[in-house]
């Protein structure tokens, strides 16, 4: 029994060690300009929250939740901003940066000559993206607590949810990036991302859409993310979150698998 | 064997490299040297045939094999976002080497390739030859048992080449197995215990540099330069002299066992070359003889 299990355990520790070495590489490469970029990733959702949540909110007034409670518009919009900033943060790292490293910097060509494998590179890059994404989410949640848009306890639960959202989108973005031929293809992805941002129950409840659109929206990843985080920060009870979590975990697993497969194909010709 | 789509890049080669040996792959552009090196480096799965490295299967045991290999690819793929030293320390971490040990190793290697002064510089501003030396240093960061070097000294100035040769020679003395490709015949003669000449994905000759010269060329070569537009008419008269006569645009080569005797025979024929040079035959003569003088694609 031990001989069966032991090699697997050793393998898991080797995989995580090698993925960690990929993260370490990114830490070493982190230079001062990058900090500005980091800052912008935090400021953008905050601006949306203040202008739309607080500004437009003053015109819109309170919204009824499905359970009958009334919440302010800012309370309604804030979790959606958190979900989309988790998405954007993760995607920035695993699409643009990842593509550049693979295709132009030829970074991974050097890595694969070591014991590090494509799956471990994918995992390491995703982990790195989430270090950044988690920092955004934590800061944003702190602002939400300060503005009385949620409680401390709910914010603490919402953080891992936001991190999961980042992991799922990061993995998906990485998988998609392996199919990209040039920078032009990323324009398409940007549009898709913006469409999701507008129509995922972010600014209005999805129930407000026509039935067909409503159904369509319900299966998109950002809708599930918004649904999950909104449920947590507004303290909606029940088991509806379980579906969201399963959806996002599956998305992450498929994304990672496809990404590492494709990387193997591209890097080991 | 290696296939890219329908194209066969490496078409059934049979070589065995012994531990501690320095083994060379020679061959014209496109012969399949780099493709072979990539298969041995476990970064390109063979399309057919059997390949064993350190007794292991490259597809199943890739990470375990690569942990014991050092690779210097034909094209440098250093990390442009890191400094010279970081390129070594970070690379060492990919092998699971502890941070402290990685730092010590990096300093040692920078000294080894004489780049210590540039340790904190970025990679980009380095000259081509410096990058090459850094790539070689990086290949040694894990104390490899086998080092794969794909054209290690291409682009180096003579000083740097001699430095690299000396370093590689030291590694060989320490028992490290070297597998290298090169377009420099003097490099092959100096470094390789054994080598193969590849052409069109196949092996056309195999042996030690000495043995190859003995087998595929004569002991000496006489180079004759005639003061005339065309060397062709003189060559006809020389026909039958020595083992082989080769005509180049500016001179005629005679492949002979004894150069001085041949020169005497040339004078006896009444020919008066403007320039005569007798030299020992080298690997370059073998290479050109085996793979042809013209560029064929
Ligand atoms: N990824 C690839 N896809 C398709 N063809 C390839 C690929 N890599 C190499 N080839 C082809 O395989 C053949 C052998 O290439 P290889 O790089 O092994 O030659 P080489 O002996 O290293 O040449 P050189 O001396 O120029 O470095 C070439 O004809 C090349 O076009
Ligand atoms: Mg080559």
Coordinates of C-alpha atoms and ligand atoms in Angstrom, one line a residue:
Chain A
X1 CA 0.0 0.0 0.0
X2 CA 2.7 2.4 1.0
X3 CA 4.7 1.7 -2.1
X4 CA 1.6 2.6 -4.1
X5 CA 0.8 5.8 -2.3
X6 CA 4.3 7.1 -1.6
X7 CA 5.4 7.8 -5.2
X8 CA 2.1 9.8 -5.7
X9 CA 2.8 11.9 -2.6
X10 CA 6.3 12.5 -3.7
X11 CA 5.0 13.5 -7.1
X12 CA 2.5 16.0 -5.5
X13 CA 5.3 17.7 -3.5
X14 CA 7.6 17.7 -6.6
X15 CA 4.8 19.3 -8.6
X16 CA 4.1 22.0 -6.1
X17 CA 7.8 22.7 -5.6
X18 CA 8.4 23.1 -9.3
X19 CA 5.3 25.3 -9.7
X20 CA 6.6 27.4 -6.8
X21 CA 9.9 27.9 -8.6
X22 CA 7.9 29.4 -11.5
X23 CA 6.2 31.8 -9.1
X24 CA 9.7 32.7 -7.6
X25 CA 10.9 33.5 -11.1
X26 CA 8.1 36.1 -11.4
X27 CA 8.9 37.6 -8.0
X28 CA 12.5 38.0 -9.1
X29 CA 11.3 39.6 -12.4
X30 CA 9.0 42.0 -10.5
X31 CA 10.4 45.5 -11.1
X32 CA 9.3 48.9 -10.1
X33 CA 7.1 49.8 -13.2
X34 CA 5.0 46.8 -12.4
X35 CA 3.8 48.4 -9.2
X36 CA 2.0 51.1 -11.1
X37 CA 0.2 48.5 -13.1
X38 CA -0.7 46.8 -9.9
X39 CA -2.2 50.0 -8.6
X40 CA -4.3 50.6 -11.7
X41 CA -5.9 47.2 -11.2
X42 CA -7.1 48.2 -7.8
X43 CA -8.2 51.8 -8.7
X44 CA -10.3 50.9 -11.7
X45 CA -13.0 48.8 -9.9
X46 CA -13.0 51.4 -7.1
X47 CA -13.8 54.1 -9.6
X48 CA -16.7 52.1 -11.0
X49 CA -18.0 51.5 -7.5
X50 CA -17.9 55.2 -6.6
X51 CA -19.3 56.5 -9.8
X52 CA -21.9 54.0 -10.6
X53 CA -22.6 52.4 -7.2
X54 CA -22.8 55.7 -5.3
X55 CA -23.5 58.1 -8.1
X56 CA -26.1 56.2 -10.2
X57 CA -27.3 54.6 -6.9
X58 CA -28.6 57.9 -5.7
X59 CA -30.9 58.1 -8.8
X60 CA -31.9 54.4 -8.7
X61 CA -32.7 54.0 -5.1
X62 CA -33.0 50.7 -3.3
X63 CA -33.4 47.3 -5.0
X64 CA -35.4 44.3 -3.7
X65 CA -33.6 41.0 -3.3
X66 CA -35.3 37.7 -4.2
X67 CA -35.9 37.1 -0.5
X68 CA -37.7 40.4 -0.2
X69 CA -35.0 42.4 1.5
X70 CA -34.3 45.9 0.2
X71 CA -30.6 46.8 -0.4
X72 CA -29.0 50.0 -1.6
X73 CA -27.7 50.0 -5.2
X74 CA -24.1 50.3 -4.0
X75 CA -24.5 47.2 -1.9
X76 CA -25.9 45.5 -5.0
X77 CA -23.2 46.6 -7.4
X78 CA -20.1 46.3 -5.1
X79 CA -19.9 42.5 -5.2
X80 CA -20.2 42.5 -9.0
X81 CA -17.3 45.0 -9.2
X82 CA -15.3 42.6 -6.9
X83 CA -16.1 39.6 -9.1
X84 CA -15.2 41.4 -12.3
X85 CA -12.0 42.9 -10.9
X86 CA -11.0 39.3 -9.8
X87 CA -11.7 38.3 -13.4
X88 CA -9.8 41.1 -15.0
X89 CA -6.8 40.9 -12.7
X90 CA -6.3 37.2 -13.3
X91 CA -6.9 37.5 -17.0
X92 CA -4.3 40.3 -17.4
X93 CA -1.6 38.0 -16.1
X94 CA -2.6 34.8 -17.8
X95 CA -3.5 36.2 -21.2
X96 CA -1.3 39.1 -22.3
X97 CA 1.7 38.4 -20.0
X98 CA 1.5 34.7 -20.4
X99 CA 1.3 34.9 -24.2
X100 CA 4.2 37.3 -24.3
X101 CA 6.3 35.1 -22.2
X102 CA 5.6 32.0 -24.2
X103 CA 5.6 33.4 -27.7
X104 CA 8.0 36.3 -27.7
X105 CA 10.2 35.9 -24.6
X106 CA 10.6 32.2 -25.3
X107 CA 10.7 31.9 -21.5
X108 CA 9.2 28.5 -21.3
X109 CA 11.6 27.0 -23.9
X110 CA 14.3 27.5 -21.3
X111 CA 12.2 26.2 -18.5
X112 CA 11.2 22.9 -20.1
X113 CA 14.8 21.9 -20.4
X114 CA 14.7 21.5 -16.6
X115 CA 12.6 19.1 -14.7
X116 CA 9.7 21.6 -14.8
X117 CA 6.8 20.4 -16.9
X118 CA 4.1 22.4 -18.8
X119 CA 1.5 21.6 -16.3
X120 CA 3.7 22.9 -13.5
X121 CA 4.4 26.1 -15.5
X122 CA 0.6 26.6 -16.0
X123 CA 0.0 26.0 -12.3
X124 CA 2.8 28.3 -11.3
X125 CA 1.7 31.1 -13.6
X126 CA -1.8 30.8 -12.4
X127 CA -0.7 30.8 -8.8
X128 CA 1.3 34.0 -9.5
X129 CA -1.7 35.6 -11.1
X130 CA -3.7 34.8 -8.0
X131 CA -1.2 36.3 -5.7
X132 CA -1.8 39.6 -7.5
X133 CA -5.6 38.9 -7.8
X134 CA -6.0 38.1 -4.1
X135 CA -4.3 41.4 -3.1
X136 CA -6.8 43.3 -5.3
X137 CA -9.7 41.5 -3.8
X138 CA -8.6 41.9 -0.2
X139 CA -8.1 45.6 -0.7
X140 CA -11.5 46.0 -2.4
X141 CA -13.2 44.1 0.4
X142 CA -11.6 46.4 2.9
X143 CA -13.1 49.3 1.1
X144 CA -16.5 47.6 1.1
X145 CA -16.4 47.1 4.8
X146 CA -15.3 50.7 5.3
X147 CA -18.3 51.9 3.3
X148 CA -20.6 49.7 5.2
X149 CA -21.5 47.7 2.1
X150 CA -20.8 44.4 3.9
X151 CA -19.7 43.1 7.3
X152 CA -16.2 41.9 8.3
X153 CA -17.3 38.3 8.7
X154 CA -18.9 38.2 5.2
X155 CA -15.9 39.9 3.7
X156 CA -13.7 37.2 5.2
X157 CA -15.9 34.6 3.5
X158 CA -16.0 36.5 0.2
X159 CA -12.2 36.6 -0.1
X160 CA -11.8 32.9 -0.9
X161 CA -14.8 33.1 -3.2
X162 CA -13.1 36.0 -5.1
X163 CA -9.9 34.0 -5.2
X164 CA -11.7 31.1 -6.7
X165 CA -13.2 33.4 -9.3
X166 CA -9.7 34.5 -10.2
X167 CA -8.4 31.0 -10.4
X168 CA -11.2 29.9 -12.7
X169 CA -10.9 32.9 -15.1
X170 CA -7.1 32.7 -15.0
X171 CA -7.1 29.1 -16.1
X172 CA -9.6 29.7 -18.8
X173 CA -7.7 32.7 -20.1
X174 CA -4.5 30.7 -20.2
X175 CA -6.2 27.9 -22.1
X176 CA -7.6 30.5 -24.6
X177 CA -4.2 32.2 -25.0
X178 CA -2.5 29.0 -26.2
X179 CA -4.8 29.2 -29.2
X180 CA -3.9 32.9 -30.0
X181 CA -1.8 33.5 -33.1
X182 CA -0.9 37.1 -32.5
X183 CA -1.7 40.2 -30.4
X184 CA -4.7 41.0 -32.7
X185 CA -6.6 38.0 -31.5
X186 CA -6.6 39.6 -28.0
X187 CA -8.9 42.4 -29.2
X188 CA -11.6 39.8 -29.6
X189 CA -11.0 38.5 -26.2
X190 CA -11.2 42.1 -24.8
X191 CA -14.6 42.5 -26.4
X192 CA -15.8 39.2 -25.0
X193 CA -14.6 40.3 -21.5
X194 CA -16.4 43.6 -21.8
X195 CA -19.6 42.0 -22.9
X196 CA -19.5 39.7 -19.9
X197 CA -18.8 42.7 -17.7
X198 CA -21.9 44.5 -18.9
X199 CA -24.4 41.6 -19.0
X200 CA -23.6 39.4 -16.1
X201 CA -26.2 40.8 -13.7
X202 CA -23.5 43.3 -12.8
X203 CA -25.5 46.5 -13.0
X204 CA -29.1 45.2 -13.0
X205 CA -30.6 42.0 -11.7
X206 CA -30.6 39.3 -14.4
X207 CA -34.3 38.9 -13.9
X208 CA -34.7 42.2 -15.6
X209 CA -33.6 40.7 -18.9
X210 CA -35.9 39.0 -21.4
X211 CA -36.3 35.3 -20.6
X212 CA -34.1 34.0 -23.3
X213 CA -31.2 36.4 -22.5
X214 CA -31.7 35.7 -18.8
X215 CA -31.2 32.0 -19.4
X216 CA -28.1 32.7 -21.5
X217 CA -26.6 35.0 -18.9
X218 CA -27.1 32.4 -16.2
X219 CA -24.7 30.0 -17.8
X220 CA -21.9 32.5 -18.3
X221 CA -18.9 32.3 -15.9
X222 CA -19.0 35.9 -14.7
X223 CA -22.7 35.7 -13.9
X224 CA -21.9 32.6 -11.7
X225 CA -19.1 34.6 -10.1
X226 CA -21.2 37.6 -9.4
X227 CA -24.0 35.4 -8.0
X228 CA -21.6 33.6 -5.7
X229 CA -19.9 36.8 -4.3
X230 CA -23.2 38.8 -4.1
X231 CA -24.7 35.9 -2.1
X232 CA -21.9 36.0 0.3
X233 CA -21.5 39.8 0.8
X234 CA -25.3 40.3 1.2
X235 CA -25.7 37.3 3.4
X236 CA -28.2 35.4 1.2
X237 CA -28.8 31.9 2.8
X238 CA -29.4 28.6 1.1
X239 CA -27.4 26.3 -1.1
X240 CA -27.4 28.2 -4.3
X241 CA -23.7 29.0 -3.9
X242 CA -22.8 25.3 -4.2
X243 CA -23.6 25.3 -7.9
X244 CA -21.5 28.4 -8.5
X245 CA -18.5 26.9 -6.7
X246 CA -18.8 23.6 -8.6
X247 CA -19.0 25.6 -11.9
X248 CA -15.9 27.6 -11.1
X249 CA -13.9 24.6 -9.9
X250 CA -14.8 22.7 -13.1
X251 CA -13.8 25.7 -15.2
X252 CA -10.5 26.0 -13.5
X253 CA -9.8 22.3 -13.9
X254 CA -10.7 22.2 -17.6
X255 CA -8.8 25.4 -18.2
X256 CA -5.6 24.1 -16.6
X257 CA -5.8 20.8 -18.4
X258 CA -6.3 22.4 -21.8
X259 CA -3.6 25.0 -21.1
X260 CA -1.0 22.4 -20.1
X261 CA -1.9 20.1 -23.0
X262 CA -1.6 22.8 -25.5
X263 CA 1.6 24.1 -24.0
X264 CA 3.0 20.6 -24.2
X265 CA 2.1 20.5 -27.9
X266 CA 3.6 23.9 -28.6
X267 CA 6.7 23.5 -26.5
X268 CA 7.6 19.9 -27.4
X269 CA 7.4 20.0 -31.2
Chain B
X1 CA 13.8 9.1 -35.8
X2 CA 12.0 12.5 -36.0
X3 CA 9.2 13.5 -38.3
X4 CA 7.6 16.9 -38.6
X5 CA 4.4 16.2 -40.5
X6 CA 5.5 14.4 -43.7
X7 CA 9.1 15.7 -43.4
X8 CA 11.6 13.3 -41.9
X9 CA 14.3 15.4 -40.1
X10 CA 16.1 12.6 -38.5
X11 CA 15.9 9.3 -40.4
X12 CA 17.1 6.4 -38.3
X13 CA 20.4 7.2 -36.7
X14 CA 22.1 4.6 -34.5
X15 CA 24.6 6.0 -32.0
X16 CA 25.7 5.1 -28.6
X17 CA 27.5 7.6 -26.4
X18 CA 29.5 6.2 -23.5
X19 CA 29.6 7.8 -20.2
X20 CA 32.5 10.3 -19.8
X21 CA 33.0 10.6 -23.5
X22 CA 32.9 13.7 -25.7
X23 CA 30.8 13.0 -28.6
X24 CA 30.2 15.3 -31.6
X25 CA 27.5 15.6 -34.3
X26 CA 28.8 17.3 -37.5
X27 CA 26.7 18.0 -40.6
X28 CA 25.6 20.7 -42.9
X29 CA 22.7 23.0 -42.1
X30 CA 19.5 21.1 -41.8
X31 CA 21.2 17.7 -41.3
X32 CA 19.1 17.0 -38.2
X33 CA 21.7 17.8 -35.5
X34 CA 19.5 20.1 -33.5
X35 CA 16.5 17.8 -33.9
X36 CA 18.6 15.0 -32.5
X37 CA 19.8 17.1 -29.6
X38 CA 16.3 18.1 -28.7
X39 CA 15.2 14.5 -28.6
X40 CA 18.1 13.6 -26.4
X41 CA 17.3 16.6 -24.2
X42 CA 13.8 15.2 -23.7
X43 CA 12.1 18.3 -25.1
X44 CA 11.0 16.6 -28.4
X45 CA 9.5 13.2 -28.4
X46 CA 11.0 10.8 -31.0
X47 CA 8.5 9.9 -33.7
X48 CA 9.9 6.4 -33.9
X49 CA 12.8 4.1 -32.8
X50 CA 14.3 3.6 -29.4
X51 CA 16.0 6.2 -27.3
X52 CA 17.5 5.7 -23.8
X53 CA 19.2 8.4 -21.8
X54 CA 21.0 7.4 -18.6
X55 CA 19.1 4.1 -18.9
X56 CA 15.7 5.8 -18.8
X57 CA 12.9 6.4 -21.3
X58 CA 12.7 10.1 -22.3
X59 CA 8.9 10.1 -22.6
X60 CA 8.1 8.4 -19.3
X61 CA 11.0 9.8 -17.2
X62 CA 11.5 13.2 -18.8
X63 CA 11.8 15.2 -15.5
X64 CA 14.2 12.6 -13.9
X65 CA 16.4 12.7 -17.0
X66 CA 16.4 16.4 -17.4
X67 CA 17.4 16.8 -13.8
X68 CA 20.7 15.2 -14.7
X69 CA 21.2 17.0 -18.0
X70 CA 22.6 20.4 -18.9
X71 CA 21.4 21.9 -22.1
X72 CA 22.9 24.7 -24.2
X73 CA 20.4 25.2 -27.1
X74 CA 21.5 26.5 -30.5
X75 CA 19.5 29.7 -29.9
X76 CA 20.0 31.4 -26.5
X77 CA 16.8 31.5 -24.5
X78 CA 17.9 33.4 -21.5
X79 CA 15.3 35.2 -19.3
X80 CA 15.4 38.8 -20.5
X81 CA 13.6 40.1 -17.4
X82 CA 16.3 38.9 -15.0
X83 CA 19.9 39.9 -14.4
X84 CA 22.8 37.8 -15.3
X85 CA 23.1 36.3 -11.8
X86 CA 19.4 35.8 -11.4
X87 CA 19.4 33.9 -14.7
X88 CA 21.5 31.3 -12.9
X89 CA 19.9 31.4 -9.5
X90 CA 16.4 31.2 -10.8
X91 CA 17.3 28.4 -13.2
X92 CA 18.9 26.5 -10.3
X93 CA 15.6 26.8 -8.5
X94 CA 13.8 25.0 -11.4
X95 CA 16.1 22.1 -10.5
X96 CA 15.1 22.3 -6.8
X97 CA 18.5 23.5 -5.7
X98 CA 18.4 25.4 -2.3
X99 CA 18.6 29.2 -2.5
X100 CA 22.0 29.5 -0.8
X101 CA 23.5 26.7 -2.8
X102 CA 22.1 28.3 -5.9
X103 CA 23.8 31.6 -5.1
X104 CA 27.1 30.0 -4.5
X105 CA 26.9 28.0 -7.6
X106 CA 25.9 31.1 -9.6
X107 CA 29.0 33.0 -8.4
X108 CA 31.2 30.0 -9.2
X109 CA 29.9 29.7 -12.7
X110 CA 30.0 33.4 -13.4
X111 CA 33.7 33.2 -12.5
X112 CA 34.0 30.1 -14.7
X113 CA 32.8 31.9 -17.8
X114 CA 34.3 35.2 -16.7
X115 CA 31.1 37.2 -16.4
X116 CA 31.4 38.1 -12.7
X117 CA 31.8 41.8 -13.6
X118 CA 28.4 41.8 -15.4
X119 CA 26.6 39.8 -12.7
X120 CA 24.1 42.5 -11.9
X121 CA 23.6 43.7 -15.4
X122 CA 20.5 42.8 -17.4
X123 CA 20.8 40.2 -20.1
X124 CA 19.7 42.4 -23.0
X125 CA 22.8 44.7 -23.2
X126 CA 25.2 41.8 -23.1
X127 CA 27.0 41.1 -26.4
X128 CA 26.1 37.9 -28.3
X129 CA 29.2 36.1 -27.1
X130 CA 28.5 37.0 -23.5
X131 CA 25.0 35.7 -23.7
X132 CA 26.4 32.5 -25.2
X133 CA 28.8 32.1 -22.3
X134 CA 25.9 32.7 -19.9
X135 CA 23.9 30.1 -21.6
X136 CA 26.7 27.6 -21.2
X137 CA 27.1 28.6 -17.5
X138 CA 23.3 28.0 -17.1
X139 CA 23.6 24.6 -18.6
X140 CA 26.0 23.7 -15.8
X141 CA 24.0 25.0 -12.9
X142 CA 22.7 21.5 -11.8
X143 CA 26.1 19.8 -12.0
X144 CA 24.9 17.7 -14.9
X145 CA 26.2 14.3 -15.8
X146 CA 25.6 14.9 -19.4
X147 CA 26.0 18.3 -21.1
X148 CA 24.3 18.9 -24.5
X149 CA 25.8 21.7 -26.4
X150 CA 24.3 22.8 -29.7
X151 CA 26.9 24.9 -31.5
X152 CA 28.3 26.2 -28.2
X153 CA 30.9 28.5 -29.7
X154 CA 29.0 29.9 -32.7
X155 CA 29.4 33.7 -32.5
X156 CA 32.2 33.8 -30.0
X157 CA 35.4 35.6 -30.6
X158 CA 38.6 33.6 -30.7
X159 CA 39.5 34.4 -27.1
X160 CA 36.1 33.3 -25.8
X161 CA 36.1 30.2 -27.9
X162 CA 39.4 29.1 -26.4
X163 CA 38.1 29.9 -23.0
X164 CA 35.0 27.7 -23.6
X165 CA 37.1 24.9 -25.1
X166 CA 39.3 25.0 -22.0
X167 CA 36.3 24.9 -19.7
X168 CA 34.7 22.1 -21.6
X169 CA 37.9 20.2 -21.5
X170 CA 38.0 20.6 -17.8
X171 CA 34.5 19.3 -17.5
X172 CA 35.5 16.3 -19.5
X173 CA 38.3 15.6 -17.2
X174 CA 35.9 15.7 -14.3
X175 CA 34.1 12.8 -16.0
X176 CA 31.2 14.8 -17.5
X177 CA 29.8 13.4 -20.7
X178 CA 29.8 16.0 -23.5
X179 CA 27.5 15.8 -26.5
X180 CA 28.0 18.6 -28.9
X181 CA 27.3 19.8 -32.4
X182 CA 29.5 22.2 -34.2
X183 CA 30.4 23.7 -37.6
X184 CA 34.0 24.2 -36.5
X185 CA 36.2 21.4 -37.5
X186 CA 39.0 22.5 -35.2
X187 CA 36.5 22.4 -32.4
X188 CA 35.5 18.9 -33.2
X189 CA 39.1 17.8 -33.6
X190 CA 40.1 19.3 -30.2
X191 CA 37.1 18.3 -28.1
X192 CA 35.6 15.1 -29.5
X193 CA 36.7 11.6 -28.7
X194 CA 34.3 10.3 -31.3
X195 CA 31.9 11.9 -33.7
X196 CA 29.5 11.3 -36.5
X197 CA 28.9 13.2 -39.7
X198 CA 25.2 13.6 -40.5
X199 CA 23.6 14.5 -43.8
X200 CA 19.9 14.6 -44.6
X201 CA 19.0 13.0 -41.3
X202 CA 21.3 10.1 -41.7
X203 CA 24.8 9.2 -40.5
X204 CA 27.4 9.2 -43.3
X205 CA 30.5 8.5 -41.2
X206 CA 31.4 7.7 -37.7
X207 CA 34.6 7.4 -35.7
X208 CA 37.4 9.3 -33.9
X209 CA 38.6 12.4 -35.7
X210 CA 41.9 10.7 -36.5
X211 CA 40.2 7.5 -37.7
X212 CA 37.8 9.5 -39.9
X213 CA 40.7 11.4 -41.5
X214 CA 42.6 8.2 -42.1
X215 CA 39.5 6.5 -43.6
X216 CA 38.1 9.2 -45.7
X217 CA 41.0 11.3 -46.7
X218 CA 44.7 11.0 -47.5
X219 CA 47.5 11.9 -45.2
X220 CA 48.4 15.1 -46.9
X221 CA 46.9 17.6 -49.3
X222 CA 48.7 19.7 -51.9
X223 CA 47.1 23.0 -52.8
X224 CA 48.2 24.3 -56.2
X225 CA 47.4 27.7 -57.5
X226 CA 48.0 28.3 -61.2
X227 CA 48.3 31.8 -62.6
X228 CA 45.5 31.5 -65.1
X229 CA 41.8 32.3 -65.6
X230 CA 40.7 28.8 -65.2
X231 CA 42.3 26.0 -63.2
X232 CA 40.4 23.4 -65.1
X233 CA 43.0 22.6 -67.9
X234 CA 45.7 22.1 -65.3
X235 CA 43.5 19.7 -63.4
X236 CA 43.1 17.5 -66.4
X237 CA 46.9 17.1 -66.7
X238 CA 47.1 16.2 -63.0
X239 CA 44.5 13.5 -63.4
X240 CA 45.8 10.3 -61.9
X241 CA 48.1 12.0 -59.5
X242 CA 47.4 10.9 -55.9
X243 CA 44.0 9.5 -54.8
X244 CA 41.8 12.3 -55.8
X245 CA 42.0 15.6 -57.6
X246 CA 39.6 18.4 -56.7
X247 CA 39.2 21.6 -58.6
X248 CA 38.1 24.8 -56.9
X249 CA 37.7 28.2 -58.6
X250 CA 41.0 29.5 -57.4
X251 CA 43.1 26.3 -56.9
X252 CA 43.5 22.6 -57.4
X253 CA 43.7 20.2 -54.5
X254 CA 45.6 16.9 -54.7
X255 CA 44.9 14.3 -52.1
X256 CA 48.1 12.3 -51.7
X257 CA 49.9 10.2 -49.1
X258 CA 53.2 12.2 -49.5
X259 CA 53.0 15.8 -50.3
X260 CA 56.6 16.6 -51.2
X261 CA 56.8 13.6 -53.6
X262 CA 53.6 14.8 -55.3
X263 CA 55.1 18.3 -55.7
X264 CA 58.1 16.8 -57.4
X265 CA 55.8 14.8 -59.7
X266 CA 54.0 18.0 -60.6
X267 CA 57.3 19.7 -61.6
X268 CA 58.2 16.6 -63.6
X269 CA 55.0 17.0 -65.6
X270 CA 56.3 20.4 -66.6
X271 CA 53.6 22.4 -64.7
X272 CA 54.5 25.6 -63.0
X273 CA 52.0 26.5 -60.3
X274 CA 52.3 30.1 -58.9
X275 CA 51.7 28.9 -55.4
X276 CA 52.2 25.5 -53.7
X277 CA 51.1 24.6 -50.2
X278 CA 51.6 21.1 -48.6
X279 CA 49.5 20.5 -45.5
X280 CA 48.2 17.6 -43.4
X281 CA 44.7 16.7 -44.2
X282 CA 42.1 17.6 -41.7
X283 CA 38.5 17.0 -40.6
X284 CA 37.4 19.7 -42.9
X285 CA 38.6 17.8 -45.9
X286 CA 36.6 14.7 -44.7
X287 CA 33.5 16.8 -44.1
X288 CA 33.5 18.4 -47.5
X289 CA 34.3 15.2 -49.2
X290 CA 31.4 13.4 -47.4
X291 CA 28.8 16.1 -47.6
X292 CA 29.8 17.8 -50.8
X293 CA 31.1 21.2 -51.5
X294 CA 28.0 22.8 -52.8
X295 CA 25.0 23.9 -50.8
X296 CA 22.1 21.5 -51.5
X297 CA 18.7 22.2 -50.1
Ligands
LIG1 N1 9.7 22.4 -35.5 C1 9.9 22.0 -36.8 N2 8.9 21.9 -37.6 C2 9.2 21.5 -38.9 N3 10.4 21.2 -39.4 C3 11.5 21.3 -38.6 C4 11.3 21.7 -37.2 N4 12.5 21.8 -36.6 C5 13.4 21.4 -37.6 N5 12.8 21.1 -38.7 C6 13.4 20.7 -40.0 O1 14.2 19.6 -39.7 C7 15.4 19.6 -40.5 C8 16.6 19.5 -39.6 O2 16.7 20.6 -38.7 P1 17.8 20.8 -37.6 O3 17.5 22.0 -36.9 O4 17.8 19.5 -36.8 O5 19.1 20.9 -38.4 P2 20.6 21.2 -37.9 O6 21.4 20.0 -38.4 O7 20.6 21.5 -36.5 O8 21.0 22.4 -38.8 P3 21.8 23.7 -38.4 O9 23.3 23.4 -38.7 O10 21.4 24.8 -39.4 O11 21.6 24.1 -37.0 C9 15.4 21.0 -41.2 O12 15.1 20.7 -42.6 C10 14.3 21.8 -40.6 O13 13.7 22.6 -41.5
LIG2 MG1 21.0 23.2 -35.4

